[in-house]
Tab-separated table of C-alpha atoms in Angstrom:
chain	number	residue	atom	x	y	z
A	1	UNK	CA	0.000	0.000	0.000
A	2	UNK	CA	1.401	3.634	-1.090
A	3	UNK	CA	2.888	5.229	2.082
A	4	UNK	CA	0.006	8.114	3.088
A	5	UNK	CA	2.333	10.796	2.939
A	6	UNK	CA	2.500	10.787	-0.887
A	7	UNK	CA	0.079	11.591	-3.607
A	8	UNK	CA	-0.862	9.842	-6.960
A	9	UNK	CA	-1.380	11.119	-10.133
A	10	UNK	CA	-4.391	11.669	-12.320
A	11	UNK	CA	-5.124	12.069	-15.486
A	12	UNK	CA	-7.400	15.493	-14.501
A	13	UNK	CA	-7.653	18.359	-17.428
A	14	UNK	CA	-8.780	21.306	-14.858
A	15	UNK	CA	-7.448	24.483	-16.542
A	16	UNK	CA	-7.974	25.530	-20.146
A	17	UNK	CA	-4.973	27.702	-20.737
A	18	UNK	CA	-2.482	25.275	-19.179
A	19	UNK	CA	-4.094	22.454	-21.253
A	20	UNK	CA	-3.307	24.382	-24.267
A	21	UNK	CA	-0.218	25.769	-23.212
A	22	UNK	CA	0.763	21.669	-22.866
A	23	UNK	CA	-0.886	21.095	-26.438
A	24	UNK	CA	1.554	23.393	-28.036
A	25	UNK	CA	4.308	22.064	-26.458
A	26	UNK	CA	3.223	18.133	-27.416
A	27	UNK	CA	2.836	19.581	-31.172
A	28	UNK	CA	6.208	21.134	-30.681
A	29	UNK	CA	7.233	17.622	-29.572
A	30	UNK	CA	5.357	15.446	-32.436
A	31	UNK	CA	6.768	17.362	-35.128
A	32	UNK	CA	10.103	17.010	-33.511
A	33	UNK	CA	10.366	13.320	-33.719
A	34	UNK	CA	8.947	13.518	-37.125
A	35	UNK	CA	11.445	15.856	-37.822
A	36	UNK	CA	14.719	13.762	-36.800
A	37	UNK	CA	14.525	10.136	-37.670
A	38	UNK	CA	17.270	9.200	-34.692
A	39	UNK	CA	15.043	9.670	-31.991
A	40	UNK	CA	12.572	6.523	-30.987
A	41	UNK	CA	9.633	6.080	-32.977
A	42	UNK	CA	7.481	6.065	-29.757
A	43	UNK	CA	7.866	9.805	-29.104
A	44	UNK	CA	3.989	10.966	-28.179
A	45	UNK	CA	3.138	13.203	-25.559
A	46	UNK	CA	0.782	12.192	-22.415
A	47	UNK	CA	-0.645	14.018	-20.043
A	48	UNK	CA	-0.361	13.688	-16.138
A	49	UNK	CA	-2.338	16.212	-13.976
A	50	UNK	CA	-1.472	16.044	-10.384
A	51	UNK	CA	-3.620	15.935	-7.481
A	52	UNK	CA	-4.201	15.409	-3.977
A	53	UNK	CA	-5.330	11.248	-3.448
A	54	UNK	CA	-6.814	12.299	-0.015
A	55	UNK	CA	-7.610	16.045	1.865
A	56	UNK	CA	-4.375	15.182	4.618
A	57	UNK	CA	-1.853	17.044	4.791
A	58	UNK	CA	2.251	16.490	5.641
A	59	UNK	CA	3.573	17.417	8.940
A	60	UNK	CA	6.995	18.708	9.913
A	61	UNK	CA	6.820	21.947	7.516
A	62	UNK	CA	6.843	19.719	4.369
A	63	UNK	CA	4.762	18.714	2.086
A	64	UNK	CA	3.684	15.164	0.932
A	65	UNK	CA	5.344	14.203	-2.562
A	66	UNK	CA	3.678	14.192	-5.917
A	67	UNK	CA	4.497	11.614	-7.956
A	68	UNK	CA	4.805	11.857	-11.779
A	69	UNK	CA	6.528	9.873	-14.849
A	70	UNK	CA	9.584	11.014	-14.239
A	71	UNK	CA	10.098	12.578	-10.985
A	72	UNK	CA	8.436	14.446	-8.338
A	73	UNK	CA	7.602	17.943	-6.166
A	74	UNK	CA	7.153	18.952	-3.173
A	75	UNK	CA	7.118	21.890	-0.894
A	76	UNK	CA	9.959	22.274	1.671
A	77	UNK	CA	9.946	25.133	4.744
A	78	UNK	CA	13.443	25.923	7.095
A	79	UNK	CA	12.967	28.028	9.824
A	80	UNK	CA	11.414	30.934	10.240
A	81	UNK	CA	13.770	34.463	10.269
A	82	UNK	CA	12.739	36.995	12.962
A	83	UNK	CA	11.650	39.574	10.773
A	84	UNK	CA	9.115	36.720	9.556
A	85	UNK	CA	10.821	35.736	6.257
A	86	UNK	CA	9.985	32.565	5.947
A	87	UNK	CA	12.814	30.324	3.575
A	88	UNK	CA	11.181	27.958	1.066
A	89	UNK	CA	11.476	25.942	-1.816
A	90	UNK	CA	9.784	23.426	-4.392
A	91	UNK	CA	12.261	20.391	-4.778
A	92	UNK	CA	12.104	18.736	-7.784
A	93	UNK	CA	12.907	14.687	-8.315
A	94	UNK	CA	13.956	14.062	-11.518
A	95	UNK	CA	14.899	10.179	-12.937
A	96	UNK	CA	17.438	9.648	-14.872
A	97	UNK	CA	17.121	11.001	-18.498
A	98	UNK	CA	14.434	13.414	-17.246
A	99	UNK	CA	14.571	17.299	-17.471
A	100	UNK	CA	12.671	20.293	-16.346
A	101	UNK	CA	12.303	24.251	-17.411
A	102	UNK	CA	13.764	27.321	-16.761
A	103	UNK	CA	12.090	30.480	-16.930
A	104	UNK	CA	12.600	30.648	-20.400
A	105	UNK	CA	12.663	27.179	-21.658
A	106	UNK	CA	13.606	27.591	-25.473
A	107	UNK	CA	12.312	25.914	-28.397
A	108	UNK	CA	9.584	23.837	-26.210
A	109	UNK	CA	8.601	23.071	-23.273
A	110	UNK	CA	6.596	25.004	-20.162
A	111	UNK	CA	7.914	27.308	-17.720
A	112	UNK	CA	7.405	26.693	-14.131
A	113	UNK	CA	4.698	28.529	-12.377
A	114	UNK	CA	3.751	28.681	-8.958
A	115	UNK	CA	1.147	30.639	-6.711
A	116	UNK	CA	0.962	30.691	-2.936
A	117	UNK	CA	-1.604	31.111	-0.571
A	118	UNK	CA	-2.363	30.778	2.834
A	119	UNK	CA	-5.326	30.158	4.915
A	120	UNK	CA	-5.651	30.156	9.003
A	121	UNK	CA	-4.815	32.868	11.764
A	122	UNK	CA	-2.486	34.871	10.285
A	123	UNK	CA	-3.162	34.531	7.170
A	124	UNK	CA	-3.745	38.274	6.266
A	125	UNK	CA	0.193	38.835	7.212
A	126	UNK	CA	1.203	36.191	4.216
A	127	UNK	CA	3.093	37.425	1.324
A	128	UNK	CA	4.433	35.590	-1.514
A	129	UNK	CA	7.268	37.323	-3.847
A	130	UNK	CA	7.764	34.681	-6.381
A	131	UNK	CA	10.025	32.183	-6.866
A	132	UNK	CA	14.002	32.295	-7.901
A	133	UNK	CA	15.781	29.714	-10.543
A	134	UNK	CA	19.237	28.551	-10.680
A	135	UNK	CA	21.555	28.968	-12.968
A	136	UNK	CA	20.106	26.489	-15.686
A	137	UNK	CA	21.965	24.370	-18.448
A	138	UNK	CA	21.150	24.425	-22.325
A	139	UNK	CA	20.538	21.101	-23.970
A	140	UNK	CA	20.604	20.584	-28.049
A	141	UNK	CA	17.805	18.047	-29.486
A	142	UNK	CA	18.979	18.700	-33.893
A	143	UNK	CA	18.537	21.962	-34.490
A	144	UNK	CA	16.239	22.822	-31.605
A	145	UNK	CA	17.279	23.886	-27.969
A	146	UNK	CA	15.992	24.005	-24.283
A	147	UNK	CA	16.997	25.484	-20.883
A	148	UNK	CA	16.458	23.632	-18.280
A	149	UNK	CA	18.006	21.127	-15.752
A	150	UNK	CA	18.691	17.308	-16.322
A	151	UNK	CA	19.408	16.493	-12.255
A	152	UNK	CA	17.114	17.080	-9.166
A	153	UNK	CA	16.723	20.765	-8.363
A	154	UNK	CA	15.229	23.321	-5.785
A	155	UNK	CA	13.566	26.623	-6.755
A	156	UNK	CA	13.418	28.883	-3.555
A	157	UNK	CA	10.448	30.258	-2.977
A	158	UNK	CA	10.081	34.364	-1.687
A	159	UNK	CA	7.613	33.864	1.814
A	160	UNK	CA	6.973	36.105	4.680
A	161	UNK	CA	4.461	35.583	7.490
A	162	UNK	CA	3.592	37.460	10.545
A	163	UNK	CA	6.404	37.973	13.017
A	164	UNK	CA	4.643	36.171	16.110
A	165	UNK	CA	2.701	32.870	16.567
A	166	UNK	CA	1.088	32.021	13.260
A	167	UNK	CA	0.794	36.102	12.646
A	168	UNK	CA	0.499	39.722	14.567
A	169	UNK	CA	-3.199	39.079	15.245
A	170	UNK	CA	-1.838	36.701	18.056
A	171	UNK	CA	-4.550	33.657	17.262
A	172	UNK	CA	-3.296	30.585	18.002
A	173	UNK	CA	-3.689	27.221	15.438
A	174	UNK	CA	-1.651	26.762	12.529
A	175	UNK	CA	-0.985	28.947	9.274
A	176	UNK	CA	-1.135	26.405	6.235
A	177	UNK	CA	0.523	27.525	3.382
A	178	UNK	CA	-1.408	26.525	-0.560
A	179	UNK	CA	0.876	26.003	-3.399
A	180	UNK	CA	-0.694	25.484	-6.737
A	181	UNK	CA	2.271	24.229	-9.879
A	182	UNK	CA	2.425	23.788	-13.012
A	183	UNK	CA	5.426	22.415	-14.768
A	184	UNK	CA	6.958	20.580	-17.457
A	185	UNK	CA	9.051	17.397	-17.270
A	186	UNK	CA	9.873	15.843	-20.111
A	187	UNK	CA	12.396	12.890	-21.899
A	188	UNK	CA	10.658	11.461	-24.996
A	189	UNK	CA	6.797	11.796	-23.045
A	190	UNK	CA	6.162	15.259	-21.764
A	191	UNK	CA	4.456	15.592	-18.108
A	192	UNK	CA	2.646	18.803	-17.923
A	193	UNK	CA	2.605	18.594	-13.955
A	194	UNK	CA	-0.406	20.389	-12.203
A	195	UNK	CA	0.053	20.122	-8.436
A	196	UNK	CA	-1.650	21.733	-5.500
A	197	UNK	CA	1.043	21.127	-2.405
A	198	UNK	CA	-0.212	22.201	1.771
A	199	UNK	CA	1.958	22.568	4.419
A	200	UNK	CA	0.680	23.469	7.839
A	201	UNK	CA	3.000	25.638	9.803
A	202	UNK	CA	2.786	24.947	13.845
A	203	UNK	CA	2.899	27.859	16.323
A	204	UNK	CA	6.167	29.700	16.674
A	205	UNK	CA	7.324	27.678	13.572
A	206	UNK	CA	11.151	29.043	14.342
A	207	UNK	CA	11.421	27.019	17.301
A	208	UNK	CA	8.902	24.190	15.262
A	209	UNK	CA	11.026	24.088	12.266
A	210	UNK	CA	14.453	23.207	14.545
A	211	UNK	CA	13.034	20.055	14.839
A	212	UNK	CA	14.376	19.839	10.876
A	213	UNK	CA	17.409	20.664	10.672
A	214	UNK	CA	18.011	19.035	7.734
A	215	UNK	CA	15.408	20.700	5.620
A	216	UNK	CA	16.257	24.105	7.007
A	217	UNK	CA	19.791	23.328	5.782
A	218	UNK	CA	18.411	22.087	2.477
A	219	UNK	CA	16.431	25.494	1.602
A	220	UNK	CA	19.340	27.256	2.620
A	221	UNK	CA	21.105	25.719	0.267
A	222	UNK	CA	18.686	26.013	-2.232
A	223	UNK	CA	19.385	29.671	-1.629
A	224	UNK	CA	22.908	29.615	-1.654
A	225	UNK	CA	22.740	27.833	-5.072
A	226	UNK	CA	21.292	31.468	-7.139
A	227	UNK	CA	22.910	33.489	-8.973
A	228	UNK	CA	24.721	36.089	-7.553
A	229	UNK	CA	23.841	39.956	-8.104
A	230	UNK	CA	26.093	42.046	-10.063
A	231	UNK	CA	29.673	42.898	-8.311
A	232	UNK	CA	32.533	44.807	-9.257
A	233	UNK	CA	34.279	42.586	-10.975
A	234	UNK	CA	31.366	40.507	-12.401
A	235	UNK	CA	28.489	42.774	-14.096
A	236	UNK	CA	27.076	44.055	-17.478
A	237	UNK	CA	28.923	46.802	-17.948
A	238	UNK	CA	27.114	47.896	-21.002
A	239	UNK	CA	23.706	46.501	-22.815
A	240	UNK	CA	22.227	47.926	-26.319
A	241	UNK	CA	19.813	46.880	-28.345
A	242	UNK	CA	20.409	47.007	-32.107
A	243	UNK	CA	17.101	46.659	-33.834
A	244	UNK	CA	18.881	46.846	-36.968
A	245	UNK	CA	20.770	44.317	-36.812
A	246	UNK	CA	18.149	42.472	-34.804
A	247	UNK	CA	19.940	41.105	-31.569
A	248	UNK	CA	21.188	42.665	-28.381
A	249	UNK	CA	24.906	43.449	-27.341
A	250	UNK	CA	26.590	43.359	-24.278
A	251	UNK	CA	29.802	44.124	-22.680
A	252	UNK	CA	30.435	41.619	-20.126
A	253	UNK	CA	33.039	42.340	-16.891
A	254	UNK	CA	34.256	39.013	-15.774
A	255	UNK	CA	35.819	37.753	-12.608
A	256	UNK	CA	39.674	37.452	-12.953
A	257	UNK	CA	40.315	34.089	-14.833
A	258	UNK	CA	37.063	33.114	-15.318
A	259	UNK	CA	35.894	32.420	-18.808
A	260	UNK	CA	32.345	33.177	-20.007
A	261	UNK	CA	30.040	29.605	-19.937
A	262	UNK	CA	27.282	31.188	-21.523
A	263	UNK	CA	23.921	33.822	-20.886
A	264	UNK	CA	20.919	32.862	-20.594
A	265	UNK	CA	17.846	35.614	-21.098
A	266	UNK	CA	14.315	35.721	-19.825
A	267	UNK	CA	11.873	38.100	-21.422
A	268	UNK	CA	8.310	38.991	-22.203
A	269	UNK	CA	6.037	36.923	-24.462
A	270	UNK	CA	6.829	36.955	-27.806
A	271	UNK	CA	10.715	37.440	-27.456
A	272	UNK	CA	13.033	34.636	-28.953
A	273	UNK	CA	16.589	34.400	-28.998
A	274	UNK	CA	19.398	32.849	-30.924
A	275	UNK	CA	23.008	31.055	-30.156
A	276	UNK	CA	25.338	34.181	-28.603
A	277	UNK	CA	28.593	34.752	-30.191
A	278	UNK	CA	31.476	36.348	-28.038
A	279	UNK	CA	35.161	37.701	-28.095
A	280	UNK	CA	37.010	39.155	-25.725
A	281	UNK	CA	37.685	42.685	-26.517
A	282	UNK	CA	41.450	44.672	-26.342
A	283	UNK	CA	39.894	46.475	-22.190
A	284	UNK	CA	39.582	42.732	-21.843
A	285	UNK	CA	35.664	42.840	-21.567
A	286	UNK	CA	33.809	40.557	-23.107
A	287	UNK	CA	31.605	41.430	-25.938
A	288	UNK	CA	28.729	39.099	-26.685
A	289	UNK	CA	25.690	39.499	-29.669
A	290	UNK	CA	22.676	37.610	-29.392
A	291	UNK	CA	20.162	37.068	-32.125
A	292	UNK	CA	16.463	38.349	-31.138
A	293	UNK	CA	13.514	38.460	-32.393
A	294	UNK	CA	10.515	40.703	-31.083
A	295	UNK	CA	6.885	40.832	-30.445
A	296	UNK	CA	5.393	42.145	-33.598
A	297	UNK	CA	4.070	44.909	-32.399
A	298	UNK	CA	7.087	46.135	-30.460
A	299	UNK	CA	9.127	49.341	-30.857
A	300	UNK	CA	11.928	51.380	-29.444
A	301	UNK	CA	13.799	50.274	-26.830
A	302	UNK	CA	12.610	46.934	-24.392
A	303	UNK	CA	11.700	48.695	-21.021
A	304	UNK	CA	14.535	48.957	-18.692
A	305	UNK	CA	14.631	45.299	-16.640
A	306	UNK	CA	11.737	43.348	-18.962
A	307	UNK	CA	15.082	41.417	-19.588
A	308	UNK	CA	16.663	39.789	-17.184
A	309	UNK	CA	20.171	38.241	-17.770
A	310	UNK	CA	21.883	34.868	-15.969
A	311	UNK	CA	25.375	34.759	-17.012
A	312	UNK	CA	27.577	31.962	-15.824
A	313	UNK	CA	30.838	31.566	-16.108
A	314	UNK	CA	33.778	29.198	-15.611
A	315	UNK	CA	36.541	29.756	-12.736
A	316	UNK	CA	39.333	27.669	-11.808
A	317	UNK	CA	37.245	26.730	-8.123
A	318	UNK	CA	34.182	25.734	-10.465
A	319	UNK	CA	31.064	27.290	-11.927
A	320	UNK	CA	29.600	30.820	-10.704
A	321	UNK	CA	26.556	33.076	-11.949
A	322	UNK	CA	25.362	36.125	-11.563
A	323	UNK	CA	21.437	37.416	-12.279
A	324	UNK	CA	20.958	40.871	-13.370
A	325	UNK	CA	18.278	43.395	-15.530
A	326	UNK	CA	18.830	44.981	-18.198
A	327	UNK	CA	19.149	48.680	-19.073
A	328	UNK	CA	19.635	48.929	-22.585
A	329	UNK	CA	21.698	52.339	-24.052
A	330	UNK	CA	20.354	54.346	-26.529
């Protein structure tokens, strides 16, 4: 019998836009393997929707797993900061051969989305910021590519609560926090994953939350594991947009020895972008195009931080990234 602190999966179609968001992507997919006569002649897409098998829900400020082809989520809580920040994160299980998406995922695939609510005393105190990615790899299928990861990963998650009890209004029971996901994973079948994930924090869930070490070490190290903001000696030190010429530039300061791995860019619907191409310049910056296309209907310059930038880079101590907007020149 399945252990009661995991859930099943169902085949459930309960939102229109994210079953056609999951359409296009299969299509995508189908015409792929259509496409290149190497991959297996069984490529077809199927659809998983996650959901709850019963109304429990996981103690010990974690959520119960959902299980899909593939992998997994769950939600994950570390102790609670004074100021009421509340560290999170959605940890991903992925099989081997199995991969998941980035904010912008490339030529296919679905971005990961996540809302979070809470319900109980306290609740009115609850804020959710969004969640943060990693730095994510790019994987080649012919001429087609995707950002993503290939091994498990955590995406902490932006929380803050009331500073006392379960909130200021000083009720006691317990806050419980309601995530609702949507994901892709995907090897030759594509899981669009709709979850909804409850934890329910005790009172005074700082001292509750000690009683997991473990996971509080985990989500910090979720944390630890984003890019880094712009320093010194490791920043955009120029961005322009040449609509001309159809792609953006930038002039790249790099730590001392490092050598650029490559830049990843997230951007409004509608955007798409192309391999980079870099040198390193005679100041010793480095100088990197990118192809883009626009929305149709776009002109002038792309608002100052619509685009975000992850660069990552090689050092001689290992890999290292750094997440910044950008503010295009005129």
């Amino acid at each position: 019998m399945r252990d009661t602190q995991r859930r099943r999966t169902l085949p459930i179609f309960s939102d229109v836009a994210k079953t056609a968001m999951a359409l296009s992507m299969i299509e995508r997919r189908i015409l792929q393997s259509l496409t290149y006569s190497s991959r297996v002649a069984t490529l077809f897409a199927v659809f998983f929707f996650a959901c709850a098998a019963g109304p429990d829900t996981a103690s010990a400020a974690r959520s119960a797993w959902v299980d899909t082809a593939g992998g997994g989520i769950r939600l994950v809580t570390g102790a609670r900061l004074a100021d009421g920040t509340l560290p999170a994160m959605l940890e991903i299980r992925l099989e081997p051969g199995w991969r998941t998406y980035w904010t912008d995922p490339g030529a296919s695939g679905i971005p990961p989305e996540v809302t979070i609510t809470a319900t109980g005393p306290g609740a009115d105190d609850f804020v959710y910021s969004g969640l943060r990615l990693p730095p994510p790899k790019r994987f080649a299928e012919g001429d087609l590519t995707y950002t993503g990861y290939d091994q498990p990963v955590a995406f902490p998650l932006l929380l803050k609560t009331g500073t006392g009890g379960s909130g200021n209004s000083g009720a006691s029971g317990a806050l419980t926090l309601e995530a609702s996901v949507f994901l892709g994973i995907c090897k030759s079948i594509c899981i669009p994953v709709q979850a909804q994930l409850d934890v329910a924090l005790a009172d005074a869930q700082a001292g509750a939350a000690a009683d997991n070490p473990l996971d509080t070490a985990r989500v910090r190290s979720a944390f630890a594991a984003l890019p880094a903001p712009p320093s010194p000696d490791f920043n955009v030190a120029e961005a322009r947009f040449d609509a001309t010429g159809h792609a953006i530039a930038l002039a790249l300061t790099l730590p001392e020895g490092a050598t650029l791995s490559d830049v990843f860019l997230a951007a409004p619907s509608g955007y798409a972008f192309g391999p980079l191409q870099s040198e390193t310049d005679a100041t010793g910056r480095t100088q990197v195009r990118i192809p883009t296309k626009r929305p149709l209907k776009a002109s002038g310059l792309p608002a100052d931080g619509s685009i975000r930038a992850t660069i990552s880079v090689k050092r001689p101590g290992g890999m290292a990234a750094m997440e910044t907007p950008l503010v295009f020149k005129p």
